[in-house]
XYZ file of C-alpha atoms in Angstrom:
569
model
C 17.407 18.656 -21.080
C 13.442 17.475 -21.598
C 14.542 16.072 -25.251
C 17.614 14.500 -23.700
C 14.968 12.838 -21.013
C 13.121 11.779 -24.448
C 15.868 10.051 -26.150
C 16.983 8.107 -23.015
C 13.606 7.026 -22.203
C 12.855 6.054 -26.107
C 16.131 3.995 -25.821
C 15.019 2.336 -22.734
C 12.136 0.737 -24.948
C 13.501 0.332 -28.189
C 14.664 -2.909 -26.544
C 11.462 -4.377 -26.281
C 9.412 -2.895 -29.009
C 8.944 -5.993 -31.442
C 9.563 -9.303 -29.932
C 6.450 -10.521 -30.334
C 7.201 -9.351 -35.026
C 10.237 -10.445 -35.500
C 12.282 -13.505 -33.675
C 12.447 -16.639 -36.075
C 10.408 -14.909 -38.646
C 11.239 -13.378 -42.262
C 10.897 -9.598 -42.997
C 10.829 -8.792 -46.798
C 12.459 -11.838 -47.741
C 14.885 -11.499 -46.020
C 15.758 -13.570 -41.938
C 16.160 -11.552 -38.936
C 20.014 -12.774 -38.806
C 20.276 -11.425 -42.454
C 18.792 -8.055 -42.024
C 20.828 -7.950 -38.224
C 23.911 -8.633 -40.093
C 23.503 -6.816 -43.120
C 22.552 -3.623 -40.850
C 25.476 -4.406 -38.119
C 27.833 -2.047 -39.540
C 25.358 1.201 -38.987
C 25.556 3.291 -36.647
C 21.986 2.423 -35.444
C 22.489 -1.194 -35.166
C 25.462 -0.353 -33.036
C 23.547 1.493 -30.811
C 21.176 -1.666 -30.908
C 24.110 -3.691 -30.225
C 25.173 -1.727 -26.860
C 21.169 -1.257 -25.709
C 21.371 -4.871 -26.246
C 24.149 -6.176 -24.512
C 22.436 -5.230 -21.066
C 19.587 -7.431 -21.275
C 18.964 -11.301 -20.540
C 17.554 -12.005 -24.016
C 20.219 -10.326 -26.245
C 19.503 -12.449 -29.247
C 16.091 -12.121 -29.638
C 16.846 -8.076 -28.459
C 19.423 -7.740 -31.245
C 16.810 -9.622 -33.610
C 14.003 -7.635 -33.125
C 15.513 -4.405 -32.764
C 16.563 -3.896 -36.791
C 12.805 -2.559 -38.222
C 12.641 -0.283 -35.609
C 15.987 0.961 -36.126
C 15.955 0.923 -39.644
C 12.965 2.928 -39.662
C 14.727 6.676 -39.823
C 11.614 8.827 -39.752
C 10.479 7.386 -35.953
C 10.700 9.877 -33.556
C 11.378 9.011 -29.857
C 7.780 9.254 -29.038
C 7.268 6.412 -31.902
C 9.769 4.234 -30.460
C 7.904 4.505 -26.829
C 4.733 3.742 -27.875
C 5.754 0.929 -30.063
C 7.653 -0.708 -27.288
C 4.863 -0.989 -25.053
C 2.352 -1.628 -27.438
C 4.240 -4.622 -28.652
C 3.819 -5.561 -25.089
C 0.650 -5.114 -25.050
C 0.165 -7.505 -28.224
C 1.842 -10.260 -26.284
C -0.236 -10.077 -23.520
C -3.325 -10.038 -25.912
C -2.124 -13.403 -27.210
C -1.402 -15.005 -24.106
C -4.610 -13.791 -23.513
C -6.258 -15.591 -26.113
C -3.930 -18.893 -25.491
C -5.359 -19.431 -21.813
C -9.073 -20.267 -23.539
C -6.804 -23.160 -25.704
C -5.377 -24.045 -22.488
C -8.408 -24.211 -20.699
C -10.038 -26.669 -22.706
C -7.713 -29.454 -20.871
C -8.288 -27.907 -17.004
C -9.592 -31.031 -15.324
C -9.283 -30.395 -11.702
C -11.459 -27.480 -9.925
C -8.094 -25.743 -9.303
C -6.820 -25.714 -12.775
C -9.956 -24.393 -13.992
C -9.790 -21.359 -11.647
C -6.756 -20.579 -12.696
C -7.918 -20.517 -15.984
C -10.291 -18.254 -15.461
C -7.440 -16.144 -12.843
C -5.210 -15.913 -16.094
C -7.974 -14.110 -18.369
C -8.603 -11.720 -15.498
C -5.301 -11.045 -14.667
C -3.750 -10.353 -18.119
C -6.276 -7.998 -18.667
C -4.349 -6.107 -15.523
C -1.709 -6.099 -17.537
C -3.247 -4.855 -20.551
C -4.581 -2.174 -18.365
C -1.406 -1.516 -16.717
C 0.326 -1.487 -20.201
C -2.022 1.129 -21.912
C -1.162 3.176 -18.995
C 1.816 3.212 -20.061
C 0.893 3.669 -23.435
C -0.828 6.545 -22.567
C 2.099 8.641 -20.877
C 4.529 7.785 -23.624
C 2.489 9.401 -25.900
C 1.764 12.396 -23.868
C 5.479 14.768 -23.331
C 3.239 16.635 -20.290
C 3.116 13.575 -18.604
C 6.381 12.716 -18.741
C 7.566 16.143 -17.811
C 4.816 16.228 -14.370
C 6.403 12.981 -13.129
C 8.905 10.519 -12.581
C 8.571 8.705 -15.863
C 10.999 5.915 -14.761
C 9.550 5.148 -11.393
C 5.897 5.301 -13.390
C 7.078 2.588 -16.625
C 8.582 0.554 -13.669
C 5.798 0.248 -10.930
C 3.523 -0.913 -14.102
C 5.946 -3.057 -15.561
C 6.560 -4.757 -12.571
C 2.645 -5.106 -12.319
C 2.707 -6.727 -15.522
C 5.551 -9.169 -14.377
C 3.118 -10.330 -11.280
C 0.229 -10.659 -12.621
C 2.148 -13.161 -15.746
C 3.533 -15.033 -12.190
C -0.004 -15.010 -10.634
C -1.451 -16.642 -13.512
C 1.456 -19.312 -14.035
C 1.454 -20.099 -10.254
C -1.843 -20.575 -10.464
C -1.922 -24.281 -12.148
C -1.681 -27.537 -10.228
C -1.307 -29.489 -13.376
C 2.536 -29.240 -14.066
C 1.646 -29.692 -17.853
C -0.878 -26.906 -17.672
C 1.833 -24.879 -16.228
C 4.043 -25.334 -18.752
C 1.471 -24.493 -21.580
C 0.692 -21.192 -19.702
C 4.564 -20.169 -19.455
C 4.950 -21.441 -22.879
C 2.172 -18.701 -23.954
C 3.865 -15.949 -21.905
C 7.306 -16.530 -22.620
C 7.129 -13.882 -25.571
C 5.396 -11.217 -23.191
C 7.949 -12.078 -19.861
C 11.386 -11.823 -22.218
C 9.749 -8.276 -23.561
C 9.210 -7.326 -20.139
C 12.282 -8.476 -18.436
C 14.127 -6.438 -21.449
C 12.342 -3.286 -20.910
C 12.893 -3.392 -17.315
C 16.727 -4.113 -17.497
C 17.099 -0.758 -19.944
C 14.821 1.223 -17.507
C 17.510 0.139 -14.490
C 20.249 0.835 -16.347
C 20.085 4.295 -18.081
C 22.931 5.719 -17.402
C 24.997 2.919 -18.739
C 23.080 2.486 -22.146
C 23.507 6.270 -22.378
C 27.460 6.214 -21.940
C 28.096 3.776 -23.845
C 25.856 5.872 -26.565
C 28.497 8.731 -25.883
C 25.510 10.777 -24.467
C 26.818 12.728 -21.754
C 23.759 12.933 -19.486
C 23.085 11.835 -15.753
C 19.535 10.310 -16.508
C 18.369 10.646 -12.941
C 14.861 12.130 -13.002
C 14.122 12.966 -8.651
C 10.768 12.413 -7.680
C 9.040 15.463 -7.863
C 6.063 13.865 -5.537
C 7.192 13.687 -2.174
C 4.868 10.609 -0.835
C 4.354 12.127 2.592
C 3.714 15.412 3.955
C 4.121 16.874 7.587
C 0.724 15.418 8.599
C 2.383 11.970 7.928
C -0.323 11.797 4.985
C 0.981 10.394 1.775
C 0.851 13.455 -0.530
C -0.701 11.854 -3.459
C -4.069 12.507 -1.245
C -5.933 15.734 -2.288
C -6.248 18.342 0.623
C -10.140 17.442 0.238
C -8.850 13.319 1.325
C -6.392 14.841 4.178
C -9.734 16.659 5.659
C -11.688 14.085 5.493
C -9.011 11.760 7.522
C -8.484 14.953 9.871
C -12.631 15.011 10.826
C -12.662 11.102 10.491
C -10.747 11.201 13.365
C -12.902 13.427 14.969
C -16.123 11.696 14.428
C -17.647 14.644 11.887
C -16.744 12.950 8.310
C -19.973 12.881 6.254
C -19.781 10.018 4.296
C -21.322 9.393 1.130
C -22.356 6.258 1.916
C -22.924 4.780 5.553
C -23.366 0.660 6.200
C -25.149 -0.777 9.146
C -26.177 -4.011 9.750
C -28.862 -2.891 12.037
C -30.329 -1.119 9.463
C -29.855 2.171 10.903
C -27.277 3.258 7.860
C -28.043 3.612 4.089
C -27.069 0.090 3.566
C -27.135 -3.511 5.375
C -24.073 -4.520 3.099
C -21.146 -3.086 2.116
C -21.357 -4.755 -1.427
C -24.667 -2.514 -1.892
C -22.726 0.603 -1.067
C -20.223 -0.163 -3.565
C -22.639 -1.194 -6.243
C -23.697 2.782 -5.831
C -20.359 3.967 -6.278
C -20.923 7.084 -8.979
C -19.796 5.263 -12.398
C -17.887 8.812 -13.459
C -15.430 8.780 -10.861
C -13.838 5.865 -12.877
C -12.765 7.718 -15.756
C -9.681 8.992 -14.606
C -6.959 6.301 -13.315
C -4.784 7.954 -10.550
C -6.712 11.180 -11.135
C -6.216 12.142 -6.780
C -8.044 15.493 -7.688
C -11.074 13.472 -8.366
C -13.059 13.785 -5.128
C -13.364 10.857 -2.871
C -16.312 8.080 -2.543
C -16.607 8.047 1.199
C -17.728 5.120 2.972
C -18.480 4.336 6.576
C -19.034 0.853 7.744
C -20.338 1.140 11.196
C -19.547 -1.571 13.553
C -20.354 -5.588 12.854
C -18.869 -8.518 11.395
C -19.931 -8.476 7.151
C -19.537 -12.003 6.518
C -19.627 -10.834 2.439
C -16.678 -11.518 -0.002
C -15.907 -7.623 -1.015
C -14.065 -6.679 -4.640
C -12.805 -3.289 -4.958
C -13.234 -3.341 -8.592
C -10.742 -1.489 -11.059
C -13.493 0.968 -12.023
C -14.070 2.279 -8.431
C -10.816 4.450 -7.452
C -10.293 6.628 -5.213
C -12.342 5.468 -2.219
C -11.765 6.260 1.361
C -13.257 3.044 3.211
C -13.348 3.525 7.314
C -14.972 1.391 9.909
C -15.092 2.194 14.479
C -11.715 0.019 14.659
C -10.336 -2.807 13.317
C -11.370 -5.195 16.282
C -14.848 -3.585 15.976
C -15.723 -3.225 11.461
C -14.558 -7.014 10.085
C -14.899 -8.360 6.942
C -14.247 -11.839 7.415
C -14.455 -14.799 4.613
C -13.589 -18.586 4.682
C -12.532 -19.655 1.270
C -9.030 -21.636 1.599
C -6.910 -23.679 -1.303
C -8.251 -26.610 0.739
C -11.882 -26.508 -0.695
C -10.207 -26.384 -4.140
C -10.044 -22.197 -4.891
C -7.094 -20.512 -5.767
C -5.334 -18.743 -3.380
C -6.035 -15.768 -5.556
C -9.661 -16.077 -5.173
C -9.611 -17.111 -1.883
C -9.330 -13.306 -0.163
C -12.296 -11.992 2.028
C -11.380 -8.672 0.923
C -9.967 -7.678 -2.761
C -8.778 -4.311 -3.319
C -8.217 -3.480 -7.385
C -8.990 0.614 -7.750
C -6.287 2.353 -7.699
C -6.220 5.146 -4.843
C -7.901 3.110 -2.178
C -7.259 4.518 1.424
C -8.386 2.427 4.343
C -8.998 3.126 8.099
C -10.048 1.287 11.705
C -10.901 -2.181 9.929
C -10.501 -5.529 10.644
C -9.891 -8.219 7.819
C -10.641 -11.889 8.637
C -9.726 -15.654 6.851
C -11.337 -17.798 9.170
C -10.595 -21.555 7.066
C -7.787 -21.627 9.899
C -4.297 -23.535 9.570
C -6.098 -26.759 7.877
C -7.866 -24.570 4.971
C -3.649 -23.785 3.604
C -3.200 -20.994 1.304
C -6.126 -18.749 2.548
C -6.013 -14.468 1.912
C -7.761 -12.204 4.370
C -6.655 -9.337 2.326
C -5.399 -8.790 -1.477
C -4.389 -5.832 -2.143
C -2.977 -4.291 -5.942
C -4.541 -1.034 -5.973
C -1.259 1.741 -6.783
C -1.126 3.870 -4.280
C -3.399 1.757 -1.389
C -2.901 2.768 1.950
C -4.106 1.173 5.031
C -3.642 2.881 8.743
C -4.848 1.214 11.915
C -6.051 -2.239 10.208
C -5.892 -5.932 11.160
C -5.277 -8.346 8.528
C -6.069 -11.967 10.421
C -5.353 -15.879 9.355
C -2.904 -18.340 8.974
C -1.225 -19.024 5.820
C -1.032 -16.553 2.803
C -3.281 -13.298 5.083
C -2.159 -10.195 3.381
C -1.188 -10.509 -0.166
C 0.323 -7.728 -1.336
C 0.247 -8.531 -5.043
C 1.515 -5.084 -7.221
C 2.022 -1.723 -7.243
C 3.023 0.612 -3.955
C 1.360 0.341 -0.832
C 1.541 1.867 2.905
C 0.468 0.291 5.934
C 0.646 2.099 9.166
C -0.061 1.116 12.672
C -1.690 -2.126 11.990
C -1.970 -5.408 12.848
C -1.298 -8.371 10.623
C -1.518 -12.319 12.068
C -0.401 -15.629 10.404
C 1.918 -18.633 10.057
C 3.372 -19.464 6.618
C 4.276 -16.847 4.149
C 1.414 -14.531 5.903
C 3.052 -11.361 4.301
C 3.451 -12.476 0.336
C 3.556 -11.184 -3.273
C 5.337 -9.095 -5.592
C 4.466 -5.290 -4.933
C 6.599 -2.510 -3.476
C 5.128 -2.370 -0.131
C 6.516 -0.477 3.235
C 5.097 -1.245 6.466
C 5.285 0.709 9.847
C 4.714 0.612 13.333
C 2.821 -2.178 12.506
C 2.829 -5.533 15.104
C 3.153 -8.766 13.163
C 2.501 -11.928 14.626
C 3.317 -14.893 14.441
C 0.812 -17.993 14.926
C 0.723 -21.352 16.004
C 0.744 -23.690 12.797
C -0.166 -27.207 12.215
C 1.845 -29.818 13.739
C 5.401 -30.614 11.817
C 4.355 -26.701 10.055
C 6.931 -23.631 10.531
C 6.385 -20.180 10.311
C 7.633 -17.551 7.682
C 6.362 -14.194 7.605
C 7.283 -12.814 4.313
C 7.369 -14.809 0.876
C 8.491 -11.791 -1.706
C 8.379 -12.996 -5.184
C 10.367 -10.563 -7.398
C 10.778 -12.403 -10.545
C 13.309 -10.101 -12.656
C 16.584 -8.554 -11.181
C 15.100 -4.795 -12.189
C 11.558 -4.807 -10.823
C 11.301 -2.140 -8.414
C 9.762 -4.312 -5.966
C 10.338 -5.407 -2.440
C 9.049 -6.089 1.267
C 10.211 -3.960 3.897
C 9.352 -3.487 7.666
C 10.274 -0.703 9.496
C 9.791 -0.365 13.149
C 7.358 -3.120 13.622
C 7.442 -5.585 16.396
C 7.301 -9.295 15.436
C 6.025 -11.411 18.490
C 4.191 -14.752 18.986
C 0.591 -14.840 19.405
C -0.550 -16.061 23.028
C -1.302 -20.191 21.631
C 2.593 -20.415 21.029
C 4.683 -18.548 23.513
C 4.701 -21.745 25.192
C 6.318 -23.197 22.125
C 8.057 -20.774 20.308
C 11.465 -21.952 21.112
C 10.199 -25.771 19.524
C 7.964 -25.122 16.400
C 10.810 -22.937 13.999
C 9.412 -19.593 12.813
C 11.677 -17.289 10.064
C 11.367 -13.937 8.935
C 10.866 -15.180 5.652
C 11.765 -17.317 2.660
C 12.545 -16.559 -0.961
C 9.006 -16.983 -3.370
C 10.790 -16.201 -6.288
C 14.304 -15.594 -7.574
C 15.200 -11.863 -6.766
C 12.816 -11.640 -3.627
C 13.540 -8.571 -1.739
C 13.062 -7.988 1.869
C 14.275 -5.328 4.546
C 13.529 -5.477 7.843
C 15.043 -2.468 9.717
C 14.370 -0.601 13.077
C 12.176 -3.450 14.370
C 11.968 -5.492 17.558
C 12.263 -8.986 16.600
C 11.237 -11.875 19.974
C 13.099 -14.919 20.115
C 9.913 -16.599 18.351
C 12.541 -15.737 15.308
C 15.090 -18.788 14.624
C 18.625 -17.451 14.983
C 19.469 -18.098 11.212
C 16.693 -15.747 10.557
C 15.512 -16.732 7.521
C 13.973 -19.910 5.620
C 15.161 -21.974 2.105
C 12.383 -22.178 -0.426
C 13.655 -25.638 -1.668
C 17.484 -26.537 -1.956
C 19.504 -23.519 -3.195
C 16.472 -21.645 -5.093
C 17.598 -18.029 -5.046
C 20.093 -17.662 -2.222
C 22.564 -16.146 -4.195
C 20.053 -13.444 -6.255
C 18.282 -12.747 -3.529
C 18.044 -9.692 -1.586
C 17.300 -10.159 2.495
C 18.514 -7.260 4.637
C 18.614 -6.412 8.007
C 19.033 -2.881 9.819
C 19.692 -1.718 13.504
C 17.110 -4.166 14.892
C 16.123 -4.836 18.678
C 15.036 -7.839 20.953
C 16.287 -11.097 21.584
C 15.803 -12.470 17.992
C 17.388 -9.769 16.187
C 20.859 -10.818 17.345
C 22.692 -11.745 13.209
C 25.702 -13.704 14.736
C 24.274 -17.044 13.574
C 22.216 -16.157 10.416
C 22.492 -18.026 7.416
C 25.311 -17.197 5.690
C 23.788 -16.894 1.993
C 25.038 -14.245 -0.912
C 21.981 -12.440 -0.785
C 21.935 -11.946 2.655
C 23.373 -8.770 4.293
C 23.672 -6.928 7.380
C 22.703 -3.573 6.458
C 25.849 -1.044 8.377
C 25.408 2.265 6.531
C 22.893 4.543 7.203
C 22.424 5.447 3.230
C 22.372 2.046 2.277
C 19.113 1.842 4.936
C 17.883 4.962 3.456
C 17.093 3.213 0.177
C 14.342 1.383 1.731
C 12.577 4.233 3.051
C 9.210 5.259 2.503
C 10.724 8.171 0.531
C 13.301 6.622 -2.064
C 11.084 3.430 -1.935
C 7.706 4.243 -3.286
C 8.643 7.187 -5.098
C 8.648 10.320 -2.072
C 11.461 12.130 -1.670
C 11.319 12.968 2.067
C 10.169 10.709 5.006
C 7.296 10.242 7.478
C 7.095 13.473 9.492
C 6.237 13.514 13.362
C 2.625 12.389 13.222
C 2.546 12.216 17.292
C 4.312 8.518 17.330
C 7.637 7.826 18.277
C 8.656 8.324 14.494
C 10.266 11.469 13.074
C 11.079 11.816 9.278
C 13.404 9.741 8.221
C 15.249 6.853 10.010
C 14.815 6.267 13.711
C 18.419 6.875 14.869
């Protein structure tokens, strides 16, 4: 069985192992249309042709696919690495292309996000060797669930190429940038479409195997504790609660802690406990920022995992910051609070944009740490407060505030028991909640909301019924959101949801609601798109729960709230 999981999964990337070598170029004298065709009649190229036929760039697949396939002494493990390193190369040239680009930036925004692309393509390079790494190591792929690992980094990959793009104001600029990625997005789109469909590529191989590896990491244990925290992180969270943690590092703005800023607590974050990316058995950097309001813009940095970051309550510990689109940042650098490190847990703390509904696109939080999870937090501002960018994250029991597209990005993100509220905008403004901006069809991404309440803040109860308010709108073309088992106020329009410009994406799309309370959660009148869907079937629901979402394989267990594991009813 383990060598039959090898084949499929060195299948999966022989798709994308060479875009970036062979499309419109010749290989020993010879065109990649000659050597395709010459090579057609093999058994290989067959295969090629059927791996092929799945993906949105089949020509350039089909093209790129013969060296590797010709090559008969490659062994599975060959073909992995190869796929993702040729990834990797892409990236590295886009890379290099954003300095060309950069020469023309004019504007103050166009220069940011020249500077935004260089930082985040290196994410994906890091993202990419991680996955170079566990191809080339059969214990990894035999300890986890290889497909849910290549996807959550691959769709990483695809944000961070969106981040940078979206980052331009200059519509020329723009199109240089995409230009320079389009190699690295069609590789990446391709690898992702032969992850999703396995089973498919593999029966039309005439490989009789069900390539469905379960989870073996069930993402939440009895406490109600994601399980990818060590017993050392679920006692610390256990006396945290109980006011006996000893932290390693205590912040006080009265001076009566070992630091005045949180920025100097971080900067003595031990450098060893970097080494090991998603390593939970390395012990956690404790932190305790007492109560006070730390006007400081905070980075996370991808060094410093693993921390376990608590403050005396999220009305009580804020971090608050005023940077805003308006003064001419990017809304990627405009976040109080940035959260990179993989492993990050976060307790009792408060999260403030203060630029208010006149600064625009303004983050309170940014979060694209794998495996980030925030309980009992407020995340406050108007447009753009908690981006979500990449990777899986869990929010529980807080408290997030804003007017347009307040809840955005492109990770895989579940939030519960959470209240989400909804602001009073500029005049002639509406409100959406959620922007999710899933590029590709077979990212493993998504928004859902389970069990939250959505209701207007006290400014516009008055007007709630005037100024429209949505549960969201579509960012990008396959966004996905859920909202399920939540009490929606009539603050909520009754078609539910918002058009990002014409027909963008209504019809690839994914919007979903399930067994939803209060006066707004009534679906009689809601827009009557493809992608929209009344969720009726419990097992359908089940998909976008905690478990099945993020890679667990059982639900939230009684933790003392209403919640049991599993759905609600």
């Amino acid at each position: 069985m383990g060598k039959l999981i090898a084949l499929g999964i060195s299948l999966l990337l022989v798709v994308g192992t060479a875009i970036n070598t062979a499309v419109g170029h010749d290989t020993d004298g010879f065109s990649a249309g000659d050597i395709a065709k010459k090579a057609m009649s093999s058994t290989a190229m067959k295969n090629v042709k059927a791996i092929c036929a799945l993906t949105d760039f089949e020509d350039a697949c089909i093209k790129t696919l013969t060296p590797v396939a010709n090559n008969k002494s490659a062994t599975p493990e060959d073909y992995l690495k190869a796929a993702f390193e040729a990834t990797n190369g892409e990236v590295e040239a886009a890379l290099e292309k954003s300095g060309v680009i950069g020469k023309d930036a004019q504007g103050s925004i166009d220069k940011m996000a020249v500077e935004d692309c260089k930082e985040l393509l290196q994410f994906a390079i890091d993202d990419l060797q991680s996955a170079i790494s566990m191809a080339g190591d059969p214990e990894k792929n035999k300890a986890a669930d290889v497909t849910a690992e290549f996807k959550n980094w691959l769709s990483a990959v695809v944000s961070y190429q969106e981040s940078c793009i979206d980052g331009f104001e200059h519509p020329e600029l723009k199109n240089s940038m995409q230009n320079g990625l389009l190699n690295a997005t069609q590789l990446t789109s391709n690898a992702l479409t032969i992850i999703g469909q396995m089973s498919s590529i593999l029966k039309a191989l005439n490989i009789n195997f069900d390539f469905n590896i379960k989870s073996r990491r069930r993402l939440l244990d009895a406490q109600g504790y994601p399980t990818w925290f060590a017993p050392t992180d679920r006692k610390l969270l256990a006396l945290q609660d109980n006011g006996r943690v000893a932290p390693n590092a205590v912040v006080a703005k009265d001076g009566s802690g070992h630091y005045k800023t949180i920025a100097e607590a971080l900067a003595a974050y031990p450098k060893k406990k970097g080494s090991q990316k998603n390593d939970s058995s390395t012990s956690r950097y404790v932190i305790y920022v007492k109560a006070g309001t730390y006007d400081e813009y905070i980075t996370i940095t991808k060094d410093q995992t693993n921390i376990l970051m608590y403050g005396d309550g999220p009305t009580s510990t804020i971090i608050t910051g005023h940077k805003s689109n308006r003064e001419g940042i990017s809304t990627f650098q405009t976040a109080s609070f940035s959260v990179i490190g993989d492993g990050f847990i976060c307790r009792s703390m408060g999260f403030h944009n203060t630029a208010g509904p006149e600064g625009h696109q303004a983050v309170a939080l940014r979060v694209q740490s794998d495996r980030a999870a925030f309980f009992n937090c407020r995340m406050d501002g108007y447009q753009d407060t908690l981006y979500v960018q990449a990777h899986r994250q869990f929010y529980k029991n807080c408290a997030i505030s804003g007017t347009i597209d307040f809840i955005f990005g492109d990770s895989s993100t579940v939030i519960q028991n959470s209240l989400i509220i909804v602001r009073r905008p500029l005049d002639n403004q509406q409100n959406t909640v959620t922007a999710q901006g899933k590029k590709f069809k077979d990212e493993s991404t998504g928004l859902v909301l389970q069990n939250c309440k959505i209701v207007p803040e006290q400014r516009l109860v008055a007007e709630r019924l005037k100024i429209p308010s949505y549960l969201g709108r579509p960012w990008k073309e396959y966004a996905v959101t859920v909202i399920m088992e939540s009490t929606i106020g009539d603050v909520i329009r009754p078609e539910g949801w918002m058009p990002w410009a014409g027909d963008f994406a209504l019809d690839t799309l994914f919007y979903a609601e399930y067994n939803n309370r209060g006066p707004g959660a009534n679906t009689d009148h809601r827009v009557k798109w493809k992608g929209f869907k009344v969720i009726t079937k419990k097992d359908e629901a089940l998909r976008y729960t905690v478990g099945p979402f993020i890679q667990g394989d059982e639900w939230l267990k009684d933790t003392g709230s209403p919640f049991t594991l599993g759905l609600r009813y």
